[in-house]
Coordinates of C-alpha atoms in Angstrom, one line a residue:
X1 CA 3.5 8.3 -0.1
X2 CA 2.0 4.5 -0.3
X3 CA 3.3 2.4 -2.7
X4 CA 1.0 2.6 -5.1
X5 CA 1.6 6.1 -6.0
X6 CA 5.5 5.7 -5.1
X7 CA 6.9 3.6 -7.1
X8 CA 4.1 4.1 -10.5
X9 CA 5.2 7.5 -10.4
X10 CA 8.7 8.0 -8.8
X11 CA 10.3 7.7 -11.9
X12 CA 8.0 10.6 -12.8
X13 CA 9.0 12.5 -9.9
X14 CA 12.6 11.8 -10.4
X15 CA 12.9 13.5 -14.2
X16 CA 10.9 16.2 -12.7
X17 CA 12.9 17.0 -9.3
X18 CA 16.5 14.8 -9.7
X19 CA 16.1 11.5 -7.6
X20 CA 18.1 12.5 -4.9
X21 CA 16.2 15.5 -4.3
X22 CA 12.4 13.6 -5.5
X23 CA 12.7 11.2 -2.3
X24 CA 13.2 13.7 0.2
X25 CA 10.1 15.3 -0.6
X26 CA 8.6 12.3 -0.5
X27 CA 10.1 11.6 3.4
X28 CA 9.2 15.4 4.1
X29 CA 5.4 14.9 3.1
X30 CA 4.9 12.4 5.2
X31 CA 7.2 14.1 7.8
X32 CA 5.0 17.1 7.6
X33 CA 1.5 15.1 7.6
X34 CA 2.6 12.8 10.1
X35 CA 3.8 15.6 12.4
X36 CA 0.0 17.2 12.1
X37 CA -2.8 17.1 14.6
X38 CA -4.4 13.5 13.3
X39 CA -1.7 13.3 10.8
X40 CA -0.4 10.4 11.7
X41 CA -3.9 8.4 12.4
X42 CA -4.6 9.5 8.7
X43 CA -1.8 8.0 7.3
X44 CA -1.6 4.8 9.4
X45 CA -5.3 4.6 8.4
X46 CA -5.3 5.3 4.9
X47 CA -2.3 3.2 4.5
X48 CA -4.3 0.5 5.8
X49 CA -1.7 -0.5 8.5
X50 CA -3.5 -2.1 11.8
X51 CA -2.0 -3.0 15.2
X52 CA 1.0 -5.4 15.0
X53 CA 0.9 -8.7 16.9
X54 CA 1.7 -9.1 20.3
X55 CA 4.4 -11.4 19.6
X56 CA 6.6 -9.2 17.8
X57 CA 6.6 -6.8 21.3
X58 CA 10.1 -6.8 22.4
X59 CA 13.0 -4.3 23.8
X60 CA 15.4 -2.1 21.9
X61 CA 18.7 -0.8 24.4
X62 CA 16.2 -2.0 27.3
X63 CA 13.7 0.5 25.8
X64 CA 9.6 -1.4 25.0
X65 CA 8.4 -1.3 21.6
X66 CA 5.3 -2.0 20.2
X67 CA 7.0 -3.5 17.2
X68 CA 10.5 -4.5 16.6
X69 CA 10.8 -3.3 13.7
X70 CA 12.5 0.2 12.8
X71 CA 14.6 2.3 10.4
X72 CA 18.5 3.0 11.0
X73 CA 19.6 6.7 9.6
X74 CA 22.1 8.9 9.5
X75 CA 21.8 12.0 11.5
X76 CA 20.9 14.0 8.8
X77 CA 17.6 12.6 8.2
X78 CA 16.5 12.1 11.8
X79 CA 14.1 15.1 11.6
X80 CA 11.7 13.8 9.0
X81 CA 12.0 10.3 9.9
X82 CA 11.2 10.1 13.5
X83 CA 8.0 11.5 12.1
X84 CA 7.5 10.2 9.0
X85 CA 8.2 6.2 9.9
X86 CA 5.9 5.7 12.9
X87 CA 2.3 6.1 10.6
X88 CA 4.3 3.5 8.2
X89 CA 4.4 0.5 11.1
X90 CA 7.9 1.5 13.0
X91 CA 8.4 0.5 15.9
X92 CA 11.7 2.6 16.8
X93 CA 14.2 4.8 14.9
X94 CA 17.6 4.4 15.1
X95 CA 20.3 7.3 14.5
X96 CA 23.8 6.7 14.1
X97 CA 26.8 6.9 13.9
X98 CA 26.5 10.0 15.6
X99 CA 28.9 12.5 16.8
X100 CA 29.4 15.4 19.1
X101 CA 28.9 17.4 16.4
X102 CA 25.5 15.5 15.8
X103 CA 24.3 16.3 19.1
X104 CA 21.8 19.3 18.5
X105 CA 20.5 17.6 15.3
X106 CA 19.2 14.6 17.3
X107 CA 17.7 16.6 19.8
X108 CA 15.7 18.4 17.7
X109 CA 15.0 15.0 15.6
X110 CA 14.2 13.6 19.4
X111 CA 11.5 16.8 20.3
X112 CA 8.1 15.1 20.2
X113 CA 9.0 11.6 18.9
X114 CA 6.2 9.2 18.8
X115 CA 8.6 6.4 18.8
X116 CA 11.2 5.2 20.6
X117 CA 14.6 7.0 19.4
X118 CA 17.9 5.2 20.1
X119 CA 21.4 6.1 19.1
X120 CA 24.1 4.6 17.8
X121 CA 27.2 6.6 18.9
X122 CA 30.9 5.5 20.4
X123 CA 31.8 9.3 21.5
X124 CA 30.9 9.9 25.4
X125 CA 30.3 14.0 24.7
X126 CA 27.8 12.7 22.1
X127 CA 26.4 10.0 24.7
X128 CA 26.5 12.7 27.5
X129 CA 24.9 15.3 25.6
X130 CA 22.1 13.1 24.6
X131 CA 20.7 11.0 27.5
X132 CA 18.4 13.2 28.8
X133 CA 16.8 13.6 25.0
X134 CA 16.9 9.8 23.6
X135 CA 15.4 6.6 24.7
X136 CA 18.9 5.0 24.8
X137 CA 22.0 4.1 22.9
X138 CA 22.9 0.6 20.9
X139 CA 26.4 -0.3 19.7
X140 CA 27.5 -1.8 16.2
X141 CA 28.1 -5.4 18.3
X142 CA 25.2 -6.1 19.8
X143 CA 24.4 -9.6 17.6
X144 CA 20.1 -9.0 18.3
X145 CA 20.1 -6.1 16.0
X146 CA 19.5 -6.5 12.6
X147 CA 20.5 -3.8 10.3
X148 CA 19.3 -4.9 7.0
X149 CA 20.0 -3.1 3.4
X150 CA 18.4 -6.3 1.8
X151 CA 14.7 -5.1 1.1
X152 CA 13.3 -9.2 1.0
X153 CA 9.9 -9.2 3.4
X154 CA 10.5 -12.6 3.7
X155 CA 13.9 -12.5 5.2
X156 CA 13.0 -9.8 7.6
X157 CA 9.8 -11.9 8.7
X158 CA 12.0 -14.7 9.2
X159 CA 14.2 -12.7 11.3
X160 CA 11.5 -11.6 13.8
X161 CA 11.0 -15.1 14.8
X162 CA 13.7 -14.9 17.2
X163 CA 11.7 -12.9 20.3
X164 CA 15.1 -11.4 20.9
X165 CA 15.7 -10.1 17.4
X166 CA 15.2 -6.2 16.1
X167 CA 15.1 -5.7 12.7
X168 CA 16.8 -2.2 11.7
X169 CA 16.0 -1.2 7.9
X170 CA 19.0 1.5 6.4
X171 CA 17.7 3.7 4.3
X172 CA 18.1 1.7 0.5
X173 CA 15.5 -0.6 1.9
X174 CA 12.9 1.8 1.9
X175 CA 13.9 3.4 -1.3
X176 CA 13.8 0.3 -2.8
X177 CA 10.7 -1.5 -1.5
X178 CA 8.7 1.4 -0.8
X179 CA 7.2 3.0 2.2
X180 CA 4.5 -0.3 2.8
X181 CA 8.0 -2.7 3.3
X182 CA 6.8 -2.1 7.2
X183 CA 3.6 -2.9 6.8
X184 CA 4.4 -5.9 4.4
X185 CA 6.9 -7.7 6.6
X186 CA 4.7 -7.3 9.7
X187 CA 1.9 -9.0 8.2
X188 CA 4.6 -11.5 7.2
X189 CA 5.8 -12.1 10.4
X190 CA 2.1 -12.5 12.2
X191 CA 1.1 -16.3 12.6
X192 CA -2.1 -17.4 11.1
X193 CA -4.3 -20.0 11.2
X194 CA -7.1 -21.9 8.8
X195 CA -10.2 -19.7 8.1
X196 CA -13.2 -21.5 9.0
X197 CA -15.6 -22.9 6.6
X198 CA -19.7 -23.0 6.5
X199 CA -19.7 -25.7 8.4
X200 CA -17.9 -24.1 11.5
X201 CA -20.9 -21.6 11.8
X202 CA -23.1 -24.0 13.0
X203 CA -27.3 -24.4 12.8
X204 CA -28.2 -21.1 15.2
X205 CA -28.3 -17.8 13.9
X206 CA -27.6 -16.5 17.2
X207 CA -23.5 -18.0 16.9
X208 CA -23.0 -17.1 13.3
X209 CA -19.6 -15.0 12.9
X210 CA -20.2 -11.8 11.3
X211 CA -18.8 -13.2 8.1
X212 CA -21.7 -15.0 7.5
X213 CA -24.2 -12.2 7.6
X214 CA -22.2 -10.0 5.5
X215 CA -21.8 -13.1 2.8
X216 CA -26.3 -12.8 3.4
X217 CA -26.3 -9.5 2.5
X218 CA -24.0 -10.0 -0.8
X219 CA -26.0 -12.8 -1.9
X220 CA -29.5 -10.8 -1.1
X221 CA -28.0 -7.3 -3.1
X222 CA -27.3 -10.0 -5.7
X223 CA -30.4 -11.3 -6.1
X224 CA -32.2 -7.9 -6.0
X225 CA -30.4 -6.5 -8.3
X226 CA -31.5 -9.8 -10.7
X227 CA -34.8 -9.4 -9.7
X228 CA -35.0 -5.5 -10.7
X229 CA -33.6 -6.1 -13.4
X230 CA -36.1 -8.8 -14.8
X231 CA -39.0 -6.3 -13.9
X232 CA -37.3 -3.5 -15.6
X233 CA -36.9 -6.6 -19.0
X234 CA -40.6 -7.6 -18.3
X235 CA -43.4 -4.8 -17.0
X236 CA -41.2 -2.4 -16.4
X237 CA -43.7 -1.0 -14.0
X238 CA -45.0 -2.9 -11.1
X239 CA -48.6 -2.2 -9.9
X240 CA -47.6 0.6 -7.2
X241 CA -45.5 2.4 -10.2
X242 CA -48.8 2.4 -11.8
X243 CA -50.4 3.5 -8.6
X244 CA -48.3 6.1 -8.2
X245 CA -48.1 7.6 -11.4
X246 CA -51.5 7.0 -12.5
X247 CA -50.6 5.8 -16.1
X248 CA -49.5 2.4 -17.6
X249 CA -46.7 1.4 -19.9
X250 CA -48.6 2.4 -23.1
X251 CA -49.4 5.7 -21.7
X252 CA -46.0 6.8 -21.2
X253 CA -45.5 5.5 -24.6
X254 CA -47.7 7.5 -26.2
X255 CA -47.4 10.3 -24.2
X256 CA -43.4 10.3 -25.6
X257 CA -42.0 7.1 -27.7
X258 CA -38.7 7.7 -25.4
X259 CA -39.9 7.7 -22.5
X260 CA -39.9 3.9 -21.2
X261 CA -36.9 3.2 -22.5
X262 CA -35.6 6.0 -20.8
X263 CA -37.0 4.5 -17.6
X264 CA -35.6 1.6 -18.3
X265 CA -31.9 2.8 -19.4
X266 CA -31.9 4.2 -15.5
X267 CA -33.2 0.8 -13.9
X268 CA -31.2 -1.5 -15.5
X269 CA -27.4 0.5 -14.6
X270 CA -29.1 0.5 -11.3
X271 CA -29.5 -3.0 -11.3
X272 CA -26.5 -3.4 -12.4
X273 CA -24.9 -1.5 -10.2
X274 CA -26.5 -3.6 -6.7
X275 CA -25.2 -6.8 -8.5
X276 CA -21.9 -5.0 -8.5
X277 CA -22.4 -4.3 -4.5
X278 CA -23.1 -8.2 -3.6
X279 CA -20.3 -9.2 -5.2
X280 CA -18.7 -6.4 -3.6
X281 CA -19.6 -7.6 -0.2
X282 CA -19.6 -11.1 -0.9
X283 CA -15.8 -10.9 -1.3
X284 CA -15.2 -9.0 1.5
X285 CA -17.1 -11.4 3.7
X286 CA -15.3 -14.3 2.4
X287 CA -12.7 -13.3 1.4
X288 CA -11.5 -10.7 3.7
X289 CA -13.6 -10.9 7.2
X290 CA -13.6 -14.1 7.5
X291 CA -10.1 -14.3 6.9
X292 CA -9.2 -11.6 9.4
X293 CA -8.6 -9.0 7.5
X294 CA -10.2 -6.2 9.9
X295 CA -9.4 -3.4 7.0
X296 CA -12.5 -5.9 5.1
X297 CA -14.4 -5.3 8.0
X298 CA -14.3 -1.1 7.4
X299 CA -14.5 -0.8 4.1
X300 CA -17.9 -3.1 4.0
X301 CA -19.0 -0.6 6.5
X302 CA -18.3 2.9 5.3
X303 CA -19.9 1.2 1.6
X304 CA -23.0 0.3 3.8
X305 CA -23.4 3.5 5.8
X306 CA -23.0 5.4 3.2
X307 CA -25.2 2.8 1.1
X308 CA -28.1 2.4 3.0
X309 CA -29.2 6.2 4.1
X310 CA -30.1 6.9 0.5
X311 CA -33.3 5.2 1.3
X312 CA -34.7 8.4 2.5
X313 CA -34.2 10.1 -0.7
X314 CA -37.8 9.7 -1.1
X315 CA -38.1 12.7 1.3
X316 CA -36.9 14.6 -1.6
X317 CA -38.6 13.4 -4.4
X318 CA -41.6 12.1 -2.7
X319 CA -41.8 8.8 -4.2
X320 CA -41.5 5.3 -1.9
X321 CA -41.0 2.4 -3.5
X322 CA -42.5 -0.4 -1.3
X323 CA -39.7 -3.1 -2.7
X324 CA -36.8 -1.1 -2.6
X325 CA -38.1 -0.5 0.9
X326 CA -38.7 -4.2 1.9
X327 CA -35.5 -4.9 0.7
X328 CA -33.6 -2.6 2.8
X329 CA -35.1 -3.1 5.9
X330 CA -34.6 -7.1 5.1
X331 CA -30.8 -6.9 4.8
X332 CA -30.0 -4.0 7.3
X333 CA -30.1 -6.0 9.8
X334 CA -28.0 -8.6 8.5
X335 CA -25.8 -5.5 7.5
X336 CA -25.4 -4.6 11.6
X337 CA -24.7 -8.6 12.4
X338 CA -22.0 -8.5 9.5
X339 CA -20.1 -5.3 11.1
X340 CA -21.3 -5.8 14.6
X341 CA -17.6 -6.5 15.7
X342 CA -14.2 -6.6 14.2
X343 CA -12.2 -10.1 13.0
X344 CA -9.4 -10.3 15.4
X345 CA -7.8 -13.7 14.6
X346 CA -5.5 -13.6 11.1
X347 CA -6.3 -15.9 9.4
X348 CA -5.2 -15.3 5.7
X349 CA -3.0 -17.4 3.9
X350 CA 0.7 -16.7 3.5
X351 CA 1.7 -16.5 0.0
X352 CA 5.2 -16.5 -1.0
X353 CA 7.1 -13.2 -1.9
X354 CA 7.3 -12.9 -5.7
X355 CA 9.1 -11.3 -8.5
X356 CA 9.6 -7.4 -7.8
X357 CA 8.9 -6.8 -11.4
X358 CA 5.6 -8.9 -10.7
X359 CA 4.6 -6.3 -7.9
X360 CA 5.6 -3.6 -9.7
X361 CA 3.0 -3.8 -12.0
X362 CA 0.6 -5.1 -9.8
X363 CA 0.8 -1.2 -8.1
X364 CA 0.3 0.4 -11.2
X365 CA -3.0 -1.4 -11.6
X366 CA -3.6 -0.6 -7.9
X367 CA -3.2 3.1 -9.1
X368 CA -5.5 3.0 -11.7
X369 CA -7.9 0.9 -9.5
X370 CA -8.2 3.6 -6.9
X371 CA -8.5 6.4 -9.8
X372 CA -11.3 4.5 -11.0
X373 CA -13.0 4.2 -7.5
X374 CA -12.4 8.1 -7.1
X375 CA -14.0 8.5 -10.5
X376 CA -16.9 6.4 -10.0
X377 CA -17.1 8.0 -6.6
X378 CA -17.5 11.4 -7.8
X379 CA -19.9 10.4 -10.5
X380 CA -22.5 8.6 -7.9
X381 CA -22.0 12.2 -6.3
X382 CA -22.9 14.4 -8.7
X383 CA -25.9 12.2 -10.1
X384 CA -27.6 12.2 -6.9
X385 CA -27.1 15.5 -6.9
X386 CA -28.7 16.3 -10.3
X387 CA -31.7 13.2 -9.6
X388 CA -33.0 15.4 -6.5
X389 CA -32.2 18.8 -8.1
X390 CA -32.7 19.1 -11.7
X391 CA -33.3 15.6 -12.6
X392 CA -32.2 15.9 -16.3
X393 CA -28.9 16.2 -18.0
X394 CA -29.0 18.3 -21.8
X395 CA -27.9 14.9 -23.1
X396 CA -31.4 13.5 -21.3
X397 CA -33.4 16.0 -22.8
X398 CA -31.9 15.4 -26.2
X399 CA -32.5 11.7 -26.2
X400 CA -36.0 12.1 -24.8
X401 CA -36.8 15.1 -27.4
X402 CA -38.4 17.2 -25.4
X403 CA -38.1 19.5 -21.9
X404 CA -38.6 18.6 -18.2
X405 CA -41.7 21.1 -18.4
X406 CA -43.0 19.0 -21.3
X407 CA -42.9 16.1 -19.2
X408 CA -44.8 17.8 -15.9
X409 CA -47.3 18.7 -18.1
X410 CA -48.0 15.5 -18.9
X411 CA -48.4 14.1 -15.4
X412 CA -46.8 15.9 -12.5
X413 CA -45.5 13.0 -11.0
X414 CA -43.5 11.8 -14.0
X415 CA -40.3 13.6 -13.1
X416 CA -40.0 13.3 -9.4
X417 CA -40.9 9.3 -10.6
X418 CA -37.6 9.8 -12.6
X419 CA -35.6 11.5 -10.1
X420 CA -36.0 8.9 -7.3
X421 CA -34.8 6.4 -10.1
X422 CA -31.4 8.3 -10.8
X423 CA -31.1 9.5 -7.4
X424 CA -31.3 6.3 -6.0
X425 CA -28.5 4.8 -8.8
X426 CA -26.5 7.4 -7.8
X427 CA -26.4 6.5 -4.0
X428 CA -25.8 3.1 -5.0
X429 CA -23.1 4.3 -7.2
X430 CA -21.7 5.8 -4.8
X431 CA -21.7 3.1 -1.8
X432 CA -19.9 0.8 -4.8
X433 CA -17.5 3.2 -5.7
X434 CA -16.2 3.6 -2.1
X435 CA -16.2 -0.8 -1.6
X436 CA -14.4 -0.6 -4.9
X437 CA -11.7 2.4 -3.9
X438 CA -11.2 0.4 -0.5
X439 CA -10.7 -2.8 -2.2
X440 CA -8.1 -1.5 -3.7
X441 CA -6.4 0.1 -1.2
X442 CA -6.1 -1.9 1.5
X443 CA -6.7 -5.4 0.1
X444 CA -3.7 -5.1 -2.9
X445 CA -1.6 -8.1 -1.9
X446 CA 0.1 -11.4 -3.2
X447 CA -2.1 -14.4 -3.5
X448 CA -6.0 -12.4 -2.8
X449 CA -7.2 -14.0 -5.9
X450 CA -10.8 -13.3 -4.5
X451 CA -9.9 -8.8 -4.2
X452 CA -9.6 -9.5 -8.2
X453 CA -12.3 -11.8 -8.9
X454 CA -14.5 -9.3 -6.6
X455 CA -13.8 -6.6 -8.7
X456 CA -14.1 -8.2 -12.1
X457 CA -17.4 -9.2 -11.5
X458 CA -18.5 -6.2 -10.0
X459 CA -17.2 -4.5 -13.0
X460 CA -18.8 -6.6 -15.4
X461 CA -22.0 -6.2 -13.7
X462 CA -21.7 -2.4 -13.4
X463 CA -20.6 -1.2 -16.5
X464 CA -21.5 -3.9 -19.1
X465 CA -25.2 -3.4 -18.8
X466 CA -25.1 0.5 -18.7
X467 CA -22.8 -0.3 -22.2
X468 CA -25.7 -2.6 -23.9
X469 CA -28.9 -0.8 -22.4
X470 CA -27.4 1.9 -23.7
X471 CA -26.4 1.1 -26.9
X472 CA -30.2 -1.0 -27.1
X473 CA -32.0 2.5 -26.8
X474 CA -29.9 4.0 -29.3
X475 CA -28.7 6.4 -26.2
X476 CA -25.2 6.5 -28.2
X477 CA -24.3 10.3 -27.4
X478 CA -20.5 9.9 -26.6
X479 CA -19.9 12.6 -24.2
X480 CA -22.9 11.0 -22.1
X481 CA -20.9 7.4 -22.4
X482 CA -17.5 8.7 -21.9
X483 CA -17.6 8.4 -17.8
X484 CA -17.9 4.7 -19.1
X485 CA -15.9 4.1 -21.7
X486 CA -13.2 6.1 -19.3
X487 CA -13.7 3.3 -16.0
X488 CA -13.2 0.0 -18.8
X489 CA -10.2 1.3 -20.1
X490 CA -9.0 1.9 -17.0
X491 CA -10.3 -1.3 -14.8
X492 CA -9.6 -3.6 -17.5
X493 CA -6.0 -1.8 -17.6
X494 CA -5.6 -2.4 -14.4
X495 CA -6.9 -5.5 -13.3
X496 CA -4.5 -7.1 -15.9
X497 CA -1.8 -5.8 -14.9
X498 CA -2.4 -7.0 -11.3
X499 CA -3.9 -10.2 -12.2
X500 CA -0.8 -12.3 -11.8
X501 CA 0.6 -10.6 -8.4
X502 CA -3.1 -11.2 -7.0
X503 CA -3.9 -14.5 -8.2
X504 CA -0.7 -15.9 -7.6
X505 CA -0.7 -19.4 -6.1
X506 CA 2.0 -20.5 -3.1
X507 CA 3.9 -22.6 -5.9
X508 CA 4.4 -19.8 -7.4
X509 CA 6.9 -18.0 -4.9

């Protein structure tokens, strides 16, 4: 589990199963996931967690690691957690004290490691009986090993500057801190240097960092979603919407008093919801490629590709719009410079550890964060579905007053007119919903004041204008709304509860 469902809802888990007895299940989940084809790329990826540094490479009992940085146990949880700690950011697992009677325990624990497995035994029969199964054996004097039951990042970072140094956590550690304490004290232990500034890019386009272009493309979905909606304010229809439909504003109006409004309710949430993308991406460029952050890097793509290929809706409802058009093929390109390569130099700043309470709370609004993202996910799904299938909800046809056959009859381009409008805000819906969900779950951490700012905007700019266009149209029904009422609660929930962990400030360690 990550700890943003760990620790929200182990107390949950605990009344349900007994503590004891809640935890293991926890350590076999991921044992049993982890031990899958892919299992373990799924966690490590979910998780967030990324290569370590070079510099904390080292030796365990003469053994490489990738990390030094493991987990000492007891014999009786070898099993799961030779498979459950490598996705996590382990470097090596550590069993002891062992005995002879501990022997056939390890070796099963030792069958398919993906990590380097040391013990820590002083019985030969044990040692004899498990050399050809283990990576090697440590002792309880060896001063380079670390075994900590103190769960401070800090301290363990601190630790790892000593090349020679292995950091063991026991058990407590990870019960206490959470399954991400790996993850947290690598990043805490990996130097960094300043991000660079505008002026650093230079005059040619040719040397800008990728940063750069993704901050273009924020700034552009920014300003188109300004620009749309001040049409959809003003004329509502430009002259190709006229073209297309062969009617003007009055004529819809006549032909049913809802009707432009009805148009307009669906243009300005899309509006709304591009505004929401730039600052989406905006943030991520600055605030997390630039800065190194290579999770920024993939979560500005998977929103893009998953963003962009709703242009060709139109091949199912058989409307182009020529703007929507221009401005895709504008910033797709600028889209491709901005993920063209991944940030490999950290450059983030190191912000202090905090109160536990602090981060506590901070993960609970992580929680709800994600749940929201999820949400809103599902909802760009299923309205993209319904734009270039049905078109209409029942709450739609209420407001309006009248049927989708109605409406053909009038002009048989009126509804697939609508349906590239709502398909269209669904797509976007969606590629926001998936920059919001992976925001949140990779970019929670002390001192990102810009992953909260990022999402406050964009959640001002999604869901406040869907709230007044709404509520301007008298388009009130509640059931309709709920999807919306549902994400403020919920963002506005969580964002304050996270707002001090993520806009903390180094003085305030």
């Amino acid at each position: 589990m990550p700890d943003w469902t760990y620790h929200p809802l182990r107390g949950a888990a605990a009344a349900l199963l007994g503590e004891r007895r809640s935890q293991r299940t926890a350590l076999r989940l991921l044992a049993s996931i982890g031990s899958r084809p892919g299992g373990a790329r799924l966690i490590a990826r979910g998780f967030g967690h990324r290569h370590p540094p070079r510099r904390l490479a080292g030796e365990v009992a003469g053994v490489p690691v990738a990390v030094r940085l493991g987990v000492s146990v007891p014999p009786a949880l070898a099993h799961e957690t030779v498979r459950a700690m490598p996705p996590l950011g382990a470097g090596v697992v550590e069993v002891g004290p062992v005995s002879a009677a501990d022997v056939g325990t390890v070796r099963r624990a030792a069958a398919g490691r993906a990590i380097p497995l040391v013990v820590r035994t002083a019985d030969p029969q044990a040692r004899a009986g498990l050399a050809p199964h283990v990576d090697g054996f440590t002792g309880d004097d060896d001063p380079r090993l670390l075994r900590v039951s103190d769960p401070s990042v800090s301290s363990a970072a601190a630790a790892l500057d000593d090349p020679e140094a292995v950091v063991l956590a026991r058990p407590s550690v990870l019960v206490s801190a959470g399954p991400g304490w790996f993850a947290r004290v690598t990043e805490a232990a990996t130097p960094t240097g300043p991000a660079p500034g505008l002026k650093d890019a230079g005059p040619d386009p040719r040397r800008w960092p990728a940063w750069i272009w993704g901050l273009l493309v924020g700034l552009g979905m920014t300003v188109a979603g300004l620009g749309a909606a001040a049409i959809t304010l003003g004329p509502v229809l430009l002259w190709y919407d006229r073209d297309y439909l062969g009617m003007s504003v009055h004529e819809l109006h006549a032909a049913n008093h809802h009707l432009v409004h009805f148009i307009q309710h669906d243009r300005i949430t899309m509006a709304g919801t591009m505004v929401a993308i730039g600052a989406l991406y905006t943030g991520l460029a600055v605030g997390g490629v630039r800065q190194g952050w290579s999770w920024a890097r993939e979560a500005y793509l998977v929103s893009g590709a998953i963003g962009f290929p709703t242009l060709f809706y139109f091949l199912a409802t058989g409307f182009v719009e020529p703007l929507h058009t221009a401005t895709a093929l504008v910033l797709f390109p600028m889209f491709v410079a901005g993920v063209r390569r991944a940030p490999h130099t950290p450059r983030w700043r190191a912000v202090p550890e905090g109160p536990e309470r602090e981060r506590r709370r901070a993960l609970v609004g992580q929680l709800l964060l994600i749940v929201t993202g999820s949400g809103l996910f599902a909802g760009g799904a299923v309205i993209s579905v319904v734009g270039l299938t049905g078109v209409f909800v029942p709450t739609d046809l209420t407001f309006l007053g009248t049927s989708g056959q109605a409406l053909e009859a009038v002009n048989d381009r009126l509804v697939p007119f609508v349906a590239h409008d709502r398909a269209g805000f669904g797509g976007a819906l969606m590629s926001a919903a998936v920059a919001i969900t992976l925001v949140s779950l990779w970019g929670w951490r002390r001192g990102e004041a810009w992953v909260f700012w990022s999402l406050a905007v964009a959640a001002a700019a999604g869901f406040l204008p869907a709230v007044v266009v709404h509520g301007a149209i008298s388009y009130t029904d509640f059931v309709h709304l709920a999807p919306v009422y549902l994400g403020i609660v919920l963002t506005a929930t969580g964002l304050l509860l996270a707002r001090p962990y993520l806009c903390a400030r180094r003085s305030d360690g």
